[in-house]
CSV table of C-alpha atoms in Angstrom, one decimal:
chain,number,residue,atom,x,y,z
Q,1,UNK,CA,19.2,-15.4,2.5
Q,2,UNK,CA,20.9,-14.0,-0.8
Q,3,UNK,CA,22.6,-10.6,-0.2
Q,4,UNK,CA,22.5,-10.3,3.4
Q,5,UNK,CA,26.1,-9.7,3.7
Q,6,UNK,CA,26.1,-7.5,1.0
Q,7,UNK,CA,23.0,-4.6,1.7
Q,8,UNK,CA,23.6,-2.0,3.6
Q,9,UNK,CA,21.2,-2.4,6.7
Q,10,UNK,CA,21.3,0.9,8.2
Q,11,UNK,CA,19.6,1.8,4.8
Q,12,UNK,CA,17.1,0.1,6.7
Q,13,UNK,CA,17.7,1.3,9.9
Q,14,UNK,CA,15.2,4.0,10.4
Q,15,UNK,CA,11.9,2.8,8.9
Q,16,UNK,CA,13.1,0.0,12.1
Q,17,UNK,CA,13.0,2.9,14.9
Q,18,UNK,CA,10.1,4.4,13.4
Q,19,UNK,CA,8.4,1.0,13.6
Q,20,UNK,CA,9.7,0.0,16.9
Q,21,UNK,CA,7.3,3.2,18.3
Q,22,UNK,CA,4.4,1.3,17.3
Q,23,UNK,CA,6.1,-2.0,18.0
Q,24,UNK,CA,8.0,-1.4,20.9
Q,25,UNK,CA,4.1,-1.2,22.9
Q,26,UNK,CA,4.3,-5.1,22.4
Q,27,UNK,CA,4.2,-8.2,24.3
Q,28,UNK,CA,7.8,-10.0,22.5
Q,29,UNK,CA,8.8,-7.0,20.5
Q,30,UNK,CA,9.5,-4.6,22.8
Q,31,UNK,CA,13.1,-6.2,24.5
Q,32,UNK,CA,14.2,-5.6,20.6
Q,33,UNK,CA,13.0,-2.5,20.8
Q,34,UNK,CA,14.8,-1.1,23.4
Q,35,UNK,CA,17.7,-2.3,22.0
Q,36,UNK,CA,17.2,-0.7,18.3
Q,37,UNK,CA,16.5,2.6,21.0
Q,38,UNK,CA,19.9,2.8,22.7
Q,39,UNK,CA,21.7,2.2,20.2
Q,40,UNK,CA,20.0,5.7,18.7
Q,41,UNK,CA,20.0,6.7,14.9
Q,42,UNK,CA,23.3,6.4,13.7
Q,43,UNK,CA,25.2,3.6,15.2
Q,44,UNK,CA,27.2,2.4,12.3
Q,45,UNK,CA,27.0,-1.0,9.9
Q,46,UNK,CA,28.5,-3.1,11.9
Q,47,UNK,CA,25.8,-2.2,14.9
Q,48,UNK,CA,23.6,-3.3,12.9
Q,49,UNK,CA,24.5,-6.0,11.2
Q,50,UNK,CA,25.2,-7.8,14.9
Q,51,UNK,CA,21.5,-6.5,16.1
Q,52,UNK,CA,20.2,-8.1,13.7
Q,53,UNK,CA,22.3,-11.4,14.0
Q,54,UNK,CA,21.8,-11.2,18.1
Q,55,UNK,CA,18.3,-10.6,18.6
Q,56,UNK,CA,16.3,-12.1,15.4
Q,57,UNK,CA,15.7,-15.5,13.8
Q,58,UNK,CA,14.5,-15.2,9.2
Q,59,UNK,CA,11.6,-17.7,8.9
Q,60,UNK,CA,11.0,-18.0,5.5
Q,61,UNK,CA,7.6,-17.3,4.3
Q,62,UNK,CA,5.9,-20.2,2.1
Q,63,UNK,CA,2.3,-20.2,0.5
Q,64,UNK,CA,-0.1,-22.8,1.4
Q,65,UNK,CA,0.9,-24.7,-1.7
Q,66,UNK,CA,4.8,-24.6,-0.3
Q,67,UNK,CA,6.6,-23.0,-3.2
Q,68,UNK,CA,8.4,-20.1,-2.0
Q,69,UNK,CA,8.2,-17.0,-4.3
Q,70,UNK,CA,5.4,-14.5,-5.1
Q,71,UNK,CA,4.4,-11.7,-6.9
Q,72,UNK,CA,6.5,-8.4,-5.8
Q,73,UNK,CA,5.1,-5.2,-7.0
Q,74,UNK,CA,5.2,-1.2,-6.7
Q,75,UNK,CA,3.7,1.3,-5.2
Q,76,UNK,CA,4.9,5.1,-4.8
Q,77,UNK,CA,3.4,8.7,-3.7
Q,78,UNK,CA,1.8,10.4,-6.2
Q,79,UNK,CA,1.4,14.1,-7.6
Q,80,UNK,CA,-2.0,15.2,-8.7
Q,81,UNK,CA,-3.2,18.8,-9.9
Q,82,UNK,CA,-6.0,19.7,-7.8
Q,83,UNK,CA,-8.7,22.1,-5.6
Q,84,UNK,CA,-10.4,23.0,-2.4
Q,85,UNK,CA,-13.5,24.7,-4.9
Q,86,UNK,CA,-15.0,23.0,-7.4
Q,87,UNK,CA,-14.3,24.5,-11.4
Q,88,UNK,CA,-14.6,23.2,-14.6
Q,89,UNK,CA,-10.8,22.2,-14.4
Q,90,UNK,CA,-11.6,20.7,-10.9
Q,91,UNK,CA,-14.8,18.5,-10.8
Q,92,UNK,CA,-13.7,14.8,-9.7
Q,93,UNK,CA,-14.5,14.5,-5.8
Q,94,UNK,CA,-11.7,13.4,-3.3
Q,95,UNK,CA,-13.8,12.0,-0.7
Q,96,UNK,CA,-13.6,11.7,3.3
Q,97,UNK,CA,-14.7,8.6,5.0
Q,98,UNK,CA,-18.6,8.4,5.0
Q,99,UNK,CA,-20.9,9.0,7.5
Q,100,UNK,CA,-23.1,6.8,6.2
Q,101,UNK,CA,-20.8,3.7,5.8
Q,102,UNK,CA,-20.6,0.8,8.6
Q,103,UNK,CA,-17.5,-0.8,9.5
Q,104,UNK,CA,-17.6,-4.2,11.1
Q,105,UNK,CA,-14.2,-5.6,12.7
Q,106,UNK,CA,-15.5,-9.2,12.1
Q,107,UNK,CA,-12.7,-10.2,14.7
Q,108,UNK,CA,-14.2,-8.8,17.5
Q,109,UNK,CA,-16.6,-12.1,17.1
Q,110,UNK,CA,-14.7,-14.2,15.9
Q,111,UNK,CA,-10.9,-13.9,16.8
Q,112,UNK,CA,-9.7,-16.0,14.2
Q,113,UNK,CA,-10.7,-13.1,11.8
Q,114,UNK,CA,-8.7,-11.0,13.5
Q,115,UNK,CA,-7.9,-8.4,11.1
Q,116,UNK,CA,-11.4,-8.6,8.4
Q,117,UNK,CA,-13.9,-6.4,8.2
Q,118,UNK,CA,-17.1,-5.6,6.5
Q,119,UNK,CA,-18.1,-2.0,5.3
Q,120,UNK,CA,-21.8,-1.2,4.5
Q,121,UNK,CA,-24.7,0.6,4.9
Q,122,UNK,CA,-27.5,0.5,7.1
Q,123,UNK,CA,-30.9,-0.2,5.4
Q,124,UNK,CA,-33.8,-0.2,7.1
Q,125,UNK,CA,-32.7,-2.5,9.9
Q,126,UNK,CA,-30.5,-5.1,7.8
Q,127,UNK,CA,-26.5,-3.9,6.5
Q,128,UNK,CA,-26.3,-4.7,3.2
Q,129,UNK,CA,-23.1,-3.8,0.7
Q,130,UNK,CA,-21.7,-0.6,0.3
Q,131,UNK,CA,-22.3,1.4,-2.9
Q,132,UNK,CA,-19.5,0.2,-5.6
Q,133,UNK,CA,-17.3,2.6,-7.4
Q,134,UNK,CA,-19.9,2.0,-10.1
Q,135,UNK,CA,-22.6,3.0,-8.3
Q,136,UNK,CA,-20.9,5.8,-6.7
Q,137,UNK,CA,-20.0,7.0,-9.8
Q,138,UNK,CA,-23.0,6.0,-13.3
Q,139,UNK,CA,-26.0,5.9,-11.2
Q,140,UNK,CA,-24.5,10.3,-10.0
Q,141,UNK,CA,-25.2,8.5,-5.7
Q,142,UNK,CA,-22.8,10.8,-3.4
Q,143,UNK,CA,-21.9,9.5,-0.4
Q,144,UNK,CA,-22.5,11.3,2.1
Q,145,UNK,CA,-18.8,12.4,2.6
Q,146,UNK,CA,-16.5,16.0,2.7
Q,147,UNK,CA,-15.5,16.2,-0.5
Q,148,UNK,CA,-11.5,17.2,0.4
Q,149,UNK,CA,-10.5,18.2,-2.8
Q,150,UNK,CA,-11.3,18.4,-6.6
Q,151,UNK,CA,-9.1,16.8,-9.0
Q,152,UNK,CA,-8.1,18.0,-12.4
Q,153,UNK,CA,-8.0,14.2,-14.1
Q,154,UNK,CA,-10.1,10.6,-12.9
Q,155,UNK,CA,-7.1,8.7,-14.2
Q,156,UNK,CA,-5.1,10.5,-12.2
Q,157,UNK,CA,-7.5,10.1,-9.4
Q,158,UNK,CA,-8.0,6.5,-9.8
Q,159,UNK,CA,-3.9,5.7,-9.8
Q,160,UNK,CA,-4.2,8.3,-6.8
Q,161,UNK,CA,-6.8,5.6,-4.6
Q,162,UNK,CA,-4.8,2.6,-6.1
Q,163,UNK,CA,-1.3,4.5,-4.9
Q,164,UNK,CA,-3.2,4.5,-1.1
Q,165,UNK,CA,-1.3,8.2,-0.9
Q,166,UNK,CA,0.0,11.2,-2.5
Q,167,UNK,CA,0.5,15.1,-2.7
Q,168,UNK,CA,-1.9,17.2,-4.5
Q,169,UNK,CA,-0.4,20.4,-6.5
Q,170,UNK,CA,-3.0,23.2,-5.6
Q,171,UNK,CA,-3.7,26.5,-7.7
Q,172,UNK,CA,-1.5,28.7,-6.1
Q,173,UNK,CA,1.6,26.5,-6.6
Q,174,UNK,CA,1.2,24.9,-2.7
Q,175,UNK,CA,0.8,21.8,-2.0
Q,176,UNK,CA,-1.5,19.5,0.2
Q,177,UNK,CA,-0.9,16.0,1.7
Q,178,UNK,CA,-3.3,13.7,1.7
Q,179,UNK,CA,-3.3,9.8,2.8
Q,180,UNK,CA,-5.7,6.5,3.2
Q,181,UNK,CA,-8.3,6.5,5.3
Q,182,UNK,CA,-11.1,4.1,4.9
Q,183,UNK,CA,-12.5,2.1,1.6
Q,184,UNK,CA,-15.8,0.5,0.7
Q,185,UNK,CA,-15.3,-3.0,1.7
Q,186,UNK,CA,-15.7,-4.0,-2.2
Q,187,UNK,CA,-12.3,-6.0,-3.6
Q,188,UNK,CA,-9.3,-4.6,-5.6
Q,189,UNK,CA,-9.8,-5.7,-8.9
Q,190,UNK,CA,-6.5,-5.0,-11.7
Q,191,UNK,CA,-8.4,-2.4,-14.6
Q,192,UNK,CA,-4.6,-3.5,-16.3
Q,193,UNK,CA,-6.3,-7.0,-15.5
Q,194,UNK,CA,-10.0,-5.9,-17.3
Q,195,UNK,CA,-7.7,-3.9,-20.6
Q,196,UNK,CA,-6.2,-7.5,-21.2
Q,197,UNK,CA,-9.1,-9.7,-21.1
Q,198,UNK,CA,-11.4,-7.6,-23.3
Q,199,UNK,CA,-8.7,-8.0,-26.1
Q,200,UNK,CA,-8.4,-4.2,-25.5
Q,201,UNK,CA,-3.8,-4.4,-24.5
Q,202,UNK,CA,-1.9,-7.4,-24.8
Q,203,UNK,CA,-0.4,-8.0,-21.1
Q,204,UNK,CA,3.2,-6.7,-21.4
Q,205,UNK,CA,1.0,-3.4,-22.3
Q,206,UNK,CA,-0.7,-3.3,-19.3
Q,207,UNK,CA,1.4,-1.1,-16.6
Q,208,UNK,CA,-0.4,2.6,-15.3
Q,209,UNK,CA,1.1,4.7,-18.6
Q,210,UNK,CA,-0.2,2.0,-21.2
Q,211,UNK,CA,-3.4,1.9,-19.7
Q,212,UNK,CA,-3.0,6.1,-19.5
Q,213,UNK,CA,-2.6,6.2,-23.3
Q,214,UNK,CA,-5.9,3.7,-23.5
Q,215,UNK,CA,-8.1,5.7,-21.5
Q,216,UNK,CA,-6.6,9.1,-23.5
Q,217,UNK,CA,-8.0,7.2,-26.7
Q,218,UNK,CA,-11.2,5.8,-25.2
Q,219,UNK,CA,-12.2,8.8,-23.7
Q,220,UNK,CA,-16.1,7.0,-24.3
Q,221,UNK,CA,-15.1,4.4,-22.6
Q,222,UNK,CA,-13.6,5.8,-18.9
Q,223,UNK,CA,-16.3,4.8,-16.7
Q,224,UNK,CA,-16.4,1.8,-18.0
Q,225,UNK,CA,-12.8,0.9,-17.8
Q,226,UNK,CA,-12.5,2.5,-13.8
Q,227,UNK,CA,-16.0,0.9,-12.8
Q,228,UNK,CA,-14.5,-2.6,-14.0
Q,229,UNK,CA,-12.3,-2.1,-10.0
Q,230,UNK,CA,-15.7,-1.7,-7.6
Q,231,UNK,CA,-13.4,-0.6,-4.8
Q,232,UNK,CA,-13.2,3.2,-3.9
Q,233,UNK,CA,-10.9,4.7,-1.6
Q,234,UNK,CA,-11.8,7.5,0.9
Q,235,UNK,CA,-8.9,9.9,2.1
Q,236,UNK,CA,-7.8,11.6,4.8
Q,237,UNK,CA,-5.5,15.5,4.6
Q,238,UNK,CA,-2.8,14.8,6.4
Q,239,UNK,CA,0.0,17.7,7.9
Q,240,UNK,CA,2.6,18.7,6.0
Q,241,UNK,CA,5.9,17.4,7.1
Q,242,UNK,CA,8.9,16.0,5.5
Q,243,UNK,CA,9.1,12.2,4.4
Q,244,UNK,CA,7.0,9.9,3.3
Q,245,UNK,CA,3.1,8.9,3.3
Q,246,UNK,CA,2.3,7.3,6.4
Q,247,UNK,CA,1.7,3.8,6.2
Q,248,UNK,CA,-0.5,1.1,8.2
Q,249,UNK,CA,1.1,1.0,11.4
Q,250,UNK,CA,0.2,5.2,11.1
Q,251,UNK,CA,3.9,5.9,11.5
Q,252,UNK,CA,6.0,7.4,7.8
Q,253,UNK,CA,7.3,4.9,5.8
Q,254,UNK,CA,10.4,4.8,4.3
Q,255,UNK,CA,11.3,5.3,0.1
Q,256,UNK,CA,13.5,1.9,-1.3
Q,257,UNK,CA,12.9,0.5,2.8
Q,258,UNK,CA,8.8,-0.4,3.5
Q,259,UNK,CA,7.0,-3.1,2.0
Q,260,UNK,CA,2.7,-2.9,1.9
Q,261,UNK,CA,2.0,-6.5,3.1
Q,262,UNK,CA,-0.7,-9.0,4.2
Q,263,UNK,CA,-0.6,-8.7,7.9
Q,264,UNK,CA,-2.5,-12.3,8.0
Q,265,UNK,CA,0.5,-13.7,7.6
Q,266,UNK,CA,3.4,-11.2,8.2
Q,267,UNK,CA,3.3,-8.4,11.6
Q,268,UNK,CA,3.5,-5.2,10.7
Q,269,UNK,CA,6.7,-3.3,11.5
Q,270,UNK,CA,8.1,-6.7,11.4
Q,271,UNK,CA,11.5,-6.3,9.3
Q,272,UNK,CA,11.6,-8.5,6.4
Q,273,UNK,CA,14.0,-9.3,4.0
Q,274,UNK,CA,13.2,-9.6,0.2
Q,275,UNK,CA,14.6,-11.6,-2.6
Q,276,UNK,CA,13.6,-10.1,-5.5
Q,277,UNK,CA,15.1,-8.2,-8.9
Q,278,UNK,CA,14.6,-4.5,-10.5
Q,279,UNK,CA,11.8,-4.6,-12.8
Q,280,UNK,CA,12.2,-5.3,-16.3
Q,281,UNK,CA,15.2,-6.5,-15.5
Q,282,UNK,CA,17.3,-10.0,-14.1
Q,283,UNK,CA,19.8,-7.7,-11.3
Q,284,UNK,CA,19.4,-8.5,-8.2
Q,285,UNK,CA,17.3,-6.5,-5.5
Q,286,UNK,CA,18.0,-7.8,-2.5
Q,287,UNK,CA,17.8,-5.6,0.7
Q,288,UNK,CA,16.3,-5.3,3.9
Q,289,UNK,CA,12.6,-4.0,4.0
Q,290,UNK,CA,9.7,-3.3,6.5
Q,291,UNK,CA,6.2,-4.3,7.1
Q,292,UNK,CA,5.1,-0.8,7.3
Q,293,UNK,CA,2.2,-1.2,5.0
Q,294,UNK,CA,-0.5,-3.2,3.4
Q,295,UNK,CA,-3.0,-2.5,0.5
Q,296,UNK,CA,-6.4,-4.0,-1.7
Q,297,UNK,CA,-4.4,-6.0,-3.5
Q,298,UNK,CA,-2.1,-7.4,-0.7
Q,299,UNK,CA,-3.1,-10.6,-0.3
Q,300,UNK,CA,-1.5,-13.8,-0.1
Q,301,UNK,CA,1.9,-15.6,2.6
Q,302,UNK,CA,4.9,-14.6,-0.7
Q,303,UNK,CA,3.1,-10.9,-1.5
Q,304,UNK,CA,4.1,-7.5,-1.6
Q,305,UNK,CA,4.5,-4.2,-2.7
Q,306,UNK,CA,7.9,-2.2,-2.5
Q,307,UNK,CA,7.2,1.6,-2.3
Q,308,UNK,CA,9.8,3.4,-4.3
Q,309,UNK,CA,9.1,7.1,-3.0
Q,310,UNK,CA,8.0,9.9,-4.1
Q,311,UNK,CA,7.7,11.7,-7.9
Q,312,UNK,CA,7.4,10.2,-11.3
Q,313,UNK,CA,10.7,8.7,-11.5
Q,314,UNK,CA,9.6,6.9,-8.7
Q,315,UNK,CA,6.3,5.9,-10.2
Q,316,UNK,CA,8.0,4.5,-13.4
Q,317,UNK,CA,9.4,2.2,-11.4
Q,318,UNK,CA,6.5,0.9,-9.4
Q,319,UNK,CA,4.3,1.0,-12.6
Q,320,UNK,CA,7.2,-1.2,-14.1
Q,321,UNK,CA,7.1,-3.5,-10.9
Q,322,UNK,CA,5.6,-7.1,-10.6
Q,323,UNK,CA,8.6,-8.9,-10.0
Q,324,UNK,CA,8.7,-13.0,-8.2
Q,325,UNK,CA,10.4,-13.2,-4.9
Q,326,UNK,CA,11.2,-14.7,-2.0
Q,327,UNK,CA,10.8,-13.4,1.1
Q,328,UNK,CA,12.5,-13.9,5.6
Q,329,UNK,CA,10.2,-12.9,7.9
Q,330,UNK,CA,13.0,-11.9,10.5
Q,331,UNK,CA,11.4,-12.6,14.3
Q,332,UNK,CA,12.7,-11.4,17.6
Q,333,UNK,CA,14.3,-14.8,19.4
Q,334,UNK,CA,11.9,-17.2,21.1
Q,335,UNK,CA,9.0,-15.3,18.8
Q,336,UNK,CA,7.7,-18.8,16.7
Q,337,UNK,CA,6.1,-18.1,12.6
Q,338,UNK,CA,2.3,-17.2,13.3
Q,339,UNK,CA,2.5,-15.3,16.9
Q,340,UNK,CA,2.3,-11.1,17.1
């Protein structure tokens, strides 16, 4: 694993211990998580390195075509302006989970489809797909859901949905925190890719900043742009606390050390060594990460989303990141690839 010897493994230790609060209850992981617990919060770099090299086996991830490289993108925790009450300034709803949306766990019927689910709504005695973004917003349909907040800017709200969690600055200067609660079941489609396909932007300018600039100069086409992505994310308000947002494991994620992965191929909570490059650069980015999150656009074996942290600087890095990379899942000795 290129860069393994040079990485500061201690920076990934808090993320691993967070994940062990969940993984430690699972067969196959309880032993290594108990050792991590005994070692404590700050065992020292040499002890951490010995812990991983003694107790884990690295498995390189490869795609179905046997290639070893895949797409590594970035995400972050954004800050948007909003209010708990609607007004002319704050008019874009931030919804909780709709009460009329059904969730069907396919793995309950077909074990081979574990971690896959369908969302829908009931029409008579028939389950049909839940409303798309365009159906919810263009046609005036409103989900049967509580409006948690009202956002000031629809583009900022859209990117908050893409990121899956964030903070809201309220009019009195205080902050609220929200996290992913559910999604309408429709696949994520990149609006940057849509702009490229429409001939509106060249590929190299289809970044978050480029999309925002295009939207600002084409206000009459805003709905057309946003509705190119049929996916719609619903939120829940989270308690105020220090640290990163809550990931798919239900534990806080760590800036620079947490990855979103496809859980069909990488066990949530597993250490993952990533070998890629910094955004818009050939500078190596090689470090131990922890697979603590998932994402609607994260599909495939060698595919990950790198969590950069909170705020504008993290957002700039995340928006520029579209690198090729290699990944190794570190599994406890004796555990075979594909086991959970």
